[in-house]
């Protein structure tokens, strides 16, 4: 269409639509809450565009009215999406877990303000539980939720890391102030650094509204400047002490960049993460081994070959670096369980083959021991189905498998070893196997994603 012949109102609406398009990626990736400054800023900007549309004079023209209606609908859609992102159930779940972390941190940071570094066992366990629960929050692939989960996890993990480092990696000095006049200044800076750790933790967790990352960065930079200005007179032990304190400050400064890093798509879109791609590649190889085993005409002759390959996959998973991301760590943990479960299946099939030879030789055994092996045979068949299962918890097949496993546990519970130690040990192992299969089935169907 010739732009020069367009009605002025149409041109005006096109300019508004162009401005609105620029807000679309911001809305799609918005990971905050409705009370956040960024939310209100976006909401105001979009509402302003609605007012701009209302001021467009249609002059009774149908084409202008339709164009105005389309642009207004687009803005209203973005406003709805923004509200949905901020109030999504999983987003609110993330915030609820984060508030629990804030309560834990508030109880713990008082010691840091005084220059201490002692943490309680309850805090350590509490933080571990919070990190695990955050990794389990479903995002459904939604960018705003992925970003919110990543941002929340990085903050909590950073706090855990700062506190762990305080407990494990204190500088090997301070020196005595009698060694050199500069030592007293370095000691004073180190005290300020310890206090800054408490401030940093409070800022990351949002429990100190009187401090900002920018101001804390200036404080830390000032401390480095103070250290650089010291004359250590060629004393290597004092120079090393100063170097250690500078390294402590640099570590803290890196944590101040977390928010900027969380705005980068590569940080929270783990589908393109190198470690995740490696894990997926290993999982694919595991499935190929499983398929080859099922197709093998003489699979019993290939147990050692397949198990060796699977052990190699576990070694490869051990080499995958999760970095500081607990989601990658969780993905690796799940992949290890998948491979180990297939190894368990091969071990069980191999044991059942040896068992057949034992039975054919007519060796005597207690009835309770034979009963356990009968259940192990059934568990082998169930595990084969579980390994191939690719549904969810609403599937009838899932319910059937869960019921079958529960029945095997009840059957094992009903077996009386009659004092036979071997039967007792076999029953205990079979119970553990059934429970592990049940856990694996639940893990496969809990809809977890990166």
Coordinates of C-alpha atoms in Angstrom, one line a residue:
X1 CA 0.0 0.0 0.0
X2 CA 1.3 3.5 -0.8
X3 CA 2.1 5.1 2.5
X4 CA 1.7 8.6 1.0
X5 CA -2.0 8.0 0.3
X6 CA -2.8 6.6 3.8
X7 CA -5.1 8.5 6.1
X8 CA -3.2 10.4 8.8
X9 CA -5.1 8.5 11.5
X10 CA -3.9 5.2 10.0
X11 CA -0.3 6.4 10.0
X12 CA -0.7 7.5 13.7
X13 CA -2.0 4.0 14.6
X14 CA 0.8 2.3 12.8
X15 CA 3.3 4.4 14.8
X16 CA 1.5 3.4 18.0
X17 CA 1.5 -0.3 16.9
X18 CA 5.3 -0.1 16.2
X19 CA 5.9 1.3 19.8
X20 CA 3.7 -1.5 21.2
X21 CA 5.7 -4.2 19.4
X22 CA 8.8 -3.1 21.3
X23 CA 7.1 -4.0 24.6
X24 CA 6.2 -7.5 23.5
X25 CA 9.6 -9.2 24.3
X26 CA 9.7 -7.4 27.7
X27 CA 6.2 -8.6 28.6
X28 CA 7.0 -12.2 27.5
X29 CA 10.2 -12.4 29.6
X30 CA 8.8 -10.5 32.6
X31 CA 9.6 -12.6 35.6
X32 CA 8.7 -10.4 38.5
X33 CA 5.6 -9.7 40.6
X34 CA 2.7 -7.2 40.3
X35 CA 4.2 -5.1 43.1
X36 CA 7.6 -4.7 41.3
X37 CA 8.7 -1.4 39.9
X38 CA 9.3 -3.0 36.5
X39 CA 5.8 -4.3 36.4
X40 CA 4.3 -0.9 37.1
X41 CA 6.5 0.7 34.6
X42 CA 5.4 -1.7 31.8
X43 CA 1.8 -1.4 32.9
X44 CA 1.9 2.4 32.7
X45 CA 3.7 2.4 29.3
X46 CA 1.0 0.1 27.8
X47 CA -1.8 2.0 29.4
X48 CA -0.4 5.2 28.0
X49 CA -0.6 3.6 24.5
X50 CA -4.3 2.9 25.1
X51 CA -4.8 6.6 25.8
X52 CA -2.9 7.4 22.7
X53 CA -5.3 5.2 20.7
X54 CA -8.4 6.8 22.3
X55 CA -7.1 10.2 21.1
X56 CA -7.0 9.0 17.4
X57 CA -9.9 10.6 15.5
X58 CA -11.6 8.0 13.3
X59 CA -13.7 10.6 11.5
X60 CA -16.4 7.9 11.2
X61 CA -14.2 5.9 8.8
X62 CA -14.6 2.1 9.1
X63 CA -11.1 1.3 8.2
X64 CA -9.7 3.6 10.9
X65 CA -12.1 2.2 13.5
X66 CA -11.0 -1.4 12.6
X67 CA -7.3 -0.4 12.8
X68 CA -7.8 1.3 16.1
X69 CA -9.7 -1.8 17.5
X70 CA -6.9 -4.2 16.4
X71 CA -4.1 -2.1 18.1
X72 CA -6.2 -1.7 21.3
X73 CA -6.8 -5.5 21.4
X74 CA -3.0 -6.1 21.0
X75 CA -2.3 -3.8 23.9
X76 CA -5.0 -5.4 26.1
X77 CA -3.5 -8.8 25.2
X78 CA -0.1 -7.7 26.4
X79 CA -1.6 -6.3 29.6
X80 CA -3.3 -9.6 30.3
X81 CA -0.1 -11.5 29.6
X82 CA 1.8 -9.2 31.9
X83 CA -0.7 -9.8 34.7
X84 CA -0.7 -13.6 34.1
X85 CA 3.1 -13.7 34.2
X86 CA 3.2 -11.9 37.5
X87 CA 0.4 -13.9 39.1
X88 CA 1.1 -17.3 37.6
X89 CA 0.6 -20.1 40.2
X90 CA 4.2 -21.3 39.7
X91 CA 5.5 -17.8 40.0
X92 CA 3.7 -17.4 43.3
X93 CA 5.1 -20.7 44.4
X94 CA 8.6 -19.5 43.6
X95 CA 8.0 -16.4 45.7
X96 CA 6.6 -18.4 48.6
X97 CA 9.7 -20.6 48.7
X98 CA 12.0 -17.5 48.4
X99 CA 10.2 -16.0 51.4
X100 CA 11.1 -19.1 53.4
X101 CA 14.7 -18.6 52.4
X102 CA 14.5 -14.9 53.5
X103 CA 13.3 -16.0 57.0
X104 CA 16.2 -18.5 57.2
X105 CA 18.8 -15.9 56.1
X106 CA 17.5 -13.2 58.5
X107 CA 18.2 -15.5 61.4
X108 CA 21.7 -16.2 60.1
X109 CA 23.3 -13.0 58.9
X110 CA 23.5 -11.2 62.3
X111 CA 26.8 -13.0 62.9
X112 CA 28.2 -11.7 59.6
X113 CA 27.6 -8.1 60.5
X114 CA 29.8 -8.7 63.5
X115 CA 32.5 -10.2 61.4
X116 CA 31.6 -13.9 62.2
X117 CA 31.0 -16.8 59.9
X118 CA 29.3 -19.6 61.9
X119 CA 26.3 -21.3 60.4
X120 CA 24.0 -23.7 62.0
X121 CA 23.3 -27.2 60.8
X122 CA 19.6 -26.3 60.6
X123 CA 20.4 -23.4 58.2
X124 CA 22.5 -25.7 56.0
X125 CA 19.7 -28.3 55.8
X126 CA 17.0 -25.6 55.3
X127 CA 18.9 -24.0 52.4
X128 CA 19.5 -27.4 50.7
X129 CA 15.8 -28.2 51.0
X130 CA 14.8 -24.8 49.5
X131 CA 17.2 -25.2 46.6
X132 CA 15.8 -28.7 45.9
X133 CA 12.2 -27.4 46.0
X134 CA 13.0 -24.6 43.7
X135 CA 14.5 -27.0 41.1
X136 CA 11.2 -29.0 41.2
X137 CA 9.0 -26.0 40.3
X138 CA 7.4 -26.6 36.9
X139 CA 7.9 -23.9 34.3
X140 CA 6.3 -25.6 31.3
X141 CA 8.9 -24.0 29.1
X142 CA 7.5 -20.6 29.8
X143 CA 10.3 -18.0 29.5
X144 CA 9.1 -15.8 32.3
X145 CA 8.9 -18.7 34.7
X146 CA 12.3 -20.1 33.6
X147 CA 13.8 -16.7 34.2
X148 CA 12.1 -16.3 37.6
X149 CA 13.2 -19.8 38.7
X150 CA 16.8 -19.1 37.5
X151 CA 16.9 -15.7 39.2
X152 CA 15.6 -17.1 42.5
X153 CA 17.9 -20.1 42.4
X154 CA 21.0 -18.1 41.6
X155 CA 20.4 -15.8 44.6
X156 CA 19.8 -18.6 47.1
X157 CA 22.7 -20.6 45.7
X158 CA 25.0 -17.6 45.9
X159 CA 24.1 -17.1 49.6
X160 CA 24.8 -20.7 50.3
X161 CA 28.1 -20.4 48.5
X162 CA 29.1 -17.2 50.3
X163 CA 28.4 -18.8 53.7
X164 CA 30.1 -22.1 52.8
X165 CA 33.2 -20.2 51.6
X166 CA 33.3 -18.2 54.9
X167 CA 33.3 -21.4 56.9
X168 CA 35.9 -23.2 54.7
X169 CA 38.2 -20.6 53.1
X170 CA 39.2 -18.0 55.5
X171 CA 42.5 -16.4 54.6
X172 CA 45.5 -18.2 56.1
X173 CA 46.5 -15.0 58.0
X174 CA 45.9 -12.3 59.6
X175 CA 49.4 -11.5 60.7
X176 CA 50.3 -9.9 63.9
X177 CA 50.1 -6.1 63.8
X178 CA 53.7 -6.1 65.2
X179 CA 54.9 -7.4 61.8
X180 CA 54.4 -4.2 59.9
X181 CA 52.2 -1.0 60.2
X182 CA 50.3 -2.1 57.0
X183 CA 49.1 -5.2 58.7
X184 CA 46.7 -3.3 61.0
X185 CA 45.1 -1.6 58.0
X186 CA 44.8 -4.9 56.1
X187 CA 43.2 -6.5 59.3
X188 CA 40.7 -3.6 59.4
X189 CA 39.8 -4.0 55.8
X190 CA 39.3 -7.8 56.3
X191 CA 36.8 -7.0 59.1
X192 CA 35.0 -4.7 56.7
X193 CA 34.9 -7.4 54.1
X194 CA 33.4 -9.9 56.6
X195 CA 30.7 -7.3 57.4
X196 CA 30.2 -6.7 53.6
X197 CA 29.4 -10.4 53.3
X198 CA 26.5 -10.0 55.6
X199 CA 25.4 -6.9 53.7
X200 CA 25.7 -8.8 50.3
X201 CA 23.6 -11.7 51.6
X202 CA 21.0 -9.3 52.8
X203 CA 20.9 -7.4 49.5
X204 CA 20.7 -10.6 47.4
X205 CA 17.9 -11.9 49.5
X206 CA 16.0 -8.6 49.7
X207 CA 16.1 -8.4 53.5
X208 CA 17.9 -5.0 53.6
X209 CA 16.1 -2.2 51.9
X210 CA 18.7 0.4 53.0
X211 CA 21.5 -1.0 50.9
X212 CA 21.9 -1.4 47.1
X213 CA 24.2 -3.5 44.9
X214 CA 25.6 -0.3 43.4
X215 CA 26.5 1.2 46.7
X216 CA 28.0 -2.0 48.0
X217 CA 30.1 -2.3 44.8
X218 CA 31.4 1.2 45.5
X219 CA 32.3 0.2 49.1
X220 CA 34.2 -2.9 47.9
X221 CA 36.0 -0.9 45.2
X222 CA 37.0 1.6 47.9
X223 CA 38.4 -1.2 50.0
X224 CA 40.5 -2.5 47.1
X225 CA 41.8 1.1 46.6
X226 CA 42.8 1.3 50.2
X227 CA 44.7 -2.0 50.0
X228 CA 46.4 -0.9 46.7
X229 CA 47.6 2.3 48.4
X230 CA 49.5 0.3 51.2
X231 CA 53.2 0.1 51.1
X232 CA 54.2 -3.5 51.9
X233 CA 57.9 -2.7 51.5
X234 CA 58.7 -5.9 49.6
X235 CA 57.5 -8.1 52.5
X236 CA 56.2 -11.3 50.7
X237 CA 54.1 -12.5 53.7
X238 CA 52.3 -9.2 53.9
X239 CA 51.9 -9.0 50.1
X240 CA 50.3 -12.4 50.1
X241 CA 48.0 -11.4 52.9
X242 CA 46.9 -8.4 51.0
X243 CA 46.5 -10.5 47.9
X244 CA 44.2 -13.0 49.7
X245 CA 42.0 -10.1 51.0
X246 CA 41.8 -8.6 47.5
X247 CA 40.7 -12.0 46.2
X248 CA 38.0 -12.2 48.8
X249 CA 36.7 -8.8 47.7
X250 CA 36.7 -9.8 44.0
X251 CA 34.7 -12.9 44.8
X252 CA 32.0 -10.7 46.5
X253 CA 31.9 -8.3 43.5
X254 CA 31.2 -11.2 41.1
X255 CA 27.9 -11.9 43.0
X256 CA 26.8 -8.4 42.4
X257 CA 26.4 -9.2 38.7
X258 CA 23.8 -11.9 39.2
X259 CA 20.8 -9.8 38.2
X260 CA 22.4 -8.7 35.0
X261 CA 23.4 -12.3 34.2
X262 CA 19.8 -13.5 34.8
X263 CA 18.5 -11.1 32.1
X264 CA 20.5 -13.0 29.5
X265 CA 18.5 -15.7 27.7
X266 CA 21.4 -18.1 27.7
X267 CA 21.5 -18.1 31.4
X268 CA 18.0 -19.4 32.0
X269 CA 17.2 -21.2 28.7
X270 CA 18.8 -24.4 29.7
X271 CA 17.6 -26.2 26.5
X272 CA 20.7 -24.7 24.8
X273 CA 23.1 -25.2 27.7
X274 CA 26.2 -27.3 26.8
X275 CA 26.0 -29.4 29.9
X276 CA 22.3 -30.1 29.3
X277 CA 23.0 -31.0 25.7
X278 CA 25.7 -33.4 26.9
X279 CA 23.3 -35.0 29.4
X280 CA 20.7 -35.4 26.7
X281 CA 23.2 -37.0 24.4
X282 CA 24.1 -39.5 27.1
X283 CA 20.5 -40.3 27.8
X284 CA 20.0 -40.9 24.0
X285 CA 22.9 -43.4 24.1
X286 CA 21.3 -45.1 27.1
X287 CA 18.0 -45.6 25.3
X288 CA 19.9 -47.0 22.3
X289 CA 21.6 -49.6 24.6
X290 CA 18.2 -50.4 26.1
X291 CA 16.7 -50.9 22.7
X292 CA 19.6 -53.1 21.5
X293 CA 19.2 -55.3 24.6
X294 CA 15.5 -55.8 24.0
X295 CA 16.1 -56.7 20.4
X296 CA 19.0 -59.0 21.1
X297 CA 18.3 -62.7 20.3
X298 CA 20.9 -63.9 22.7
X299 CA 20.8 -61.0 25.2
X300 CA 22.2 -63.1 28.0
X301 CA 25.5 -63.3 26.2
X302 CA 25.6 -59.5 26.0
X303 CA 25.1 -58.6 29.7
X304 CA 28.8 -57.7 30.2
X305 CA 29.0 -55.7 27.0
X306 CA 25.9 -53.6 27.8
X307 CA 26.8 -53.1 31.5
X308 CA 30.3 -51.9 30.5
X309 CA 28.8 -49.4 28.1
X310 CA 26.4 -48.1 30.7
X311 CA 29.1 -47.8 33.3
X312 CA 31.0 -45.7 30.7
X313 CA 27.9 -43.4 30.4
X314 CA 27.9 -42.9 34.2
X315 CA 31.6 -41.9 34.0
X316 CA 30.6 -39.4 31.3
X317 CA 27.8 -38.0 33.5
X318 CA 30.3 -37.6 36.3
X319 CA 32.4 -35.4 34.0
X320 CA 29.5 -33.1 33.2
X321 CA 29.9 -29.8 35.0
X322 CA 26.7 -28.3 36.5
X323 CA 28.6 -25.1 37.3
X324 CA 26.6 -23.2 39.9
X325 CA 23.2 -24.2 38.4
X326 CA 21.2 -26.7 40.6
X327 CA 18.9 -27.4 37.7
X328 CA 21.8 -28.8 35.7
X329 CA 22.8 -30.8 38.8
X330 CA 19.3 -32.1 39.1
X331 CA 19.2 -33.1 35.4
X332 CA 22.5 -34.9 35.9
X333 CA 21.2 -36.7 39.0
X334 CA 18.1 -37.9 37.1
X335 CA 20.2 -39.1 34.2
X336 CA 22.5 -41.1 36.6
X337 CA 19.4 -42.7 38.1
X338 CA 18.1 -43.6 34.7
X339 CA 21.4 -45.3 33.7
X340 CA 21.7 -47.1 37.1
X341 CA 18.1 -48.4 36.8
X342 CA 18.9 -50.0 33.5
X343 CA 22.1 -51.5 35.0
X344 CA 19.9 -52.9 37.8
X345 CA 17.6 -54.4 35.2
X346 CA 20.5 -56.1 33.5
X347 CA 21.9 -57.4 36.8
X348 CA 18.4 -58.8 37.7
X349 CA 18.0 -60.5 34.3
X350 CA 21.5 -62.0 34.7
X351 CA 20.7 -63.2 38.2
X352 CA 17.5 -64.8 37.0
X353 CA 19.4 -66.7 34.3
X354 CA 21.8 -68.0 36.9
X355 CA 18.8 -68.9 39.1
X356 CA 17.4 -71.1 36.3
X357 CA 20.6 -73.1 36.2
X358 CA 20.4 -73.5 40.0
X359 CA 16.8 -74.8 39.8
X360 CA 17.7 -77.2 37.0
X361 CA 20.4 -78.7 39.1
X362 CA 17.7 -79.6 41.7
X363 CA 19.4 -77.8 44.6
X364 CA 17.3 -77.7 47.7
X365 CA 16.2 -74.3 49.1
X366 CA 13.7 -73.0 51.7
X367 CA 10.2 -72.2 50.4
X368 CA 10.6 -68.6 51.6
X369 CA 13.7 -68.2 49.5
X370 CA 11.9 -69.6 46.4
X371 CA 9.0 -67.2 47.1
X372 CA 11.3 -64.2 47.0
X373 CA 12.8 -65.3 43.7
X374 CA 9.3 -65.7 42.2
X375 CA 8.6 -62.1 43.2
X376 CA 11.9 -61.0 41.7
X377 CA 10.9 -62.6 38.4
X378 CA 7.7 -60.6 38.5
X379 CA 9.6 -57.4 39.4
X380 CA 11.9 -58.0 36.4
X381 CA 8.9 -57.9 34.1
X382 CA 7.5 -54.8 35.8
X383 CA 10.8 -53.0 35.6
X384 CA 11.0 -53.8 31.9
X385 CA 7.6 -52.1 31.5
X386 CA 8.6 -49.1 33.7
X387 CA 11.8 -48.6 31.7
X388 CA 9.7 -48.3 28.5
X389 CA 6.9 -46.3 30.1
X390 CA 6.5 -42.8 28.6
X391 CA 3.2 -41.5 30.0
X392 CA 2.1 -39.5 32.9
X393 CA 0.3 -40.2 36.2
X394 CA -3.1 -39.9 34.8
X395 CA -2.5 -42.9 32.4
X396 CA -4.2 -46.1 33.2
X397 CA -0.9 -47.9 32.6
X398 CA 0.8 -45.8 35.3
X399 CA -1.9 -46.7 37.8
X400 CA -1.6 -50.4 36.8
X401 CA 2.2 -50.4 37.3
X402 CA 2.0 -48.6 40.6
X403 CA -0.6 -51.1 41.8
X404 CA 1.5 -54.1 40.7
X405 CA 4.5 -52.8 42.6
X406 CA 2.5 -52.2 45.7
X407 CA 1.2 -55.8 45.5
X408 CA 4.8 -57.1 45.2
X409 CA 5.7 -55.1 48.3
X410 CA 2.7 -56.6 50.2
X411 CA 3.6 -60.1 49.0
X412 CA 7.2 -59.6 50.2
X413 CA 6.0 -58.4 53.6
X414 CA 3.9 -61.6 53.9
X415 CA 6.9 -63.9 53.4
X416 CA 8.1 -65.5 56.6
X417 CA 11.9 -66.3 56.4
X418 CA 11.4 -68.8 59.2
X419 CA 14.8 -67.9 60.6
X420 CA 16.7 -68.5 57.3
X421 CA 19.3 -65.8 57.0
X422 CA 19.6 -66.1 53.2
X423 CA 15.9 -65.7 52.8
X424 CA 15.8 -62.7 55.1
X425 CA 18.6 -61.0 53.2
X426 CA 17.0 -61.8 49.8
X427 CA 13.6 -60.4 50.9
X428 CA 15.3 -57.2 52.2
X429 CA 17.0 -56.7 48.8
X430 CA 13.8 -57.4 46.9
X431 CA 11.9 -54.9 49.0
X432 CA 14.6 -52.3 48.3
X433 CA 14.4 -53.1 44.6
X434 CA 10.6 -52.7 44.5
X435 CA 10.8 -49.4 46.3
X436 CA 13.5 -48.2 43.9
X437 CA 11.4 -49.1 40.9
X438 CA 8.4 -47.3 42.4
X439 CA 10.6 -44.2 43.0
X440 CA 11.9 -44.4 39.4
X441 CA 8.4 -44.6 38.1
X442 CA 7.4 -41.5 40.1
X443 CA 10.5 -39.7 38.9
X444 CA 9.7 -40.5 35.3
X445 CA 6.2 -39.1 35.7
X446 CA 6.7 -36.0 37.8
X447 CA 6.8 -33.7 34.7
X448 CA 10.1 -32.1 35.8
X449 CA 11.8 -30.1 33.1
X450 CA 15.0 -28.0 33.0

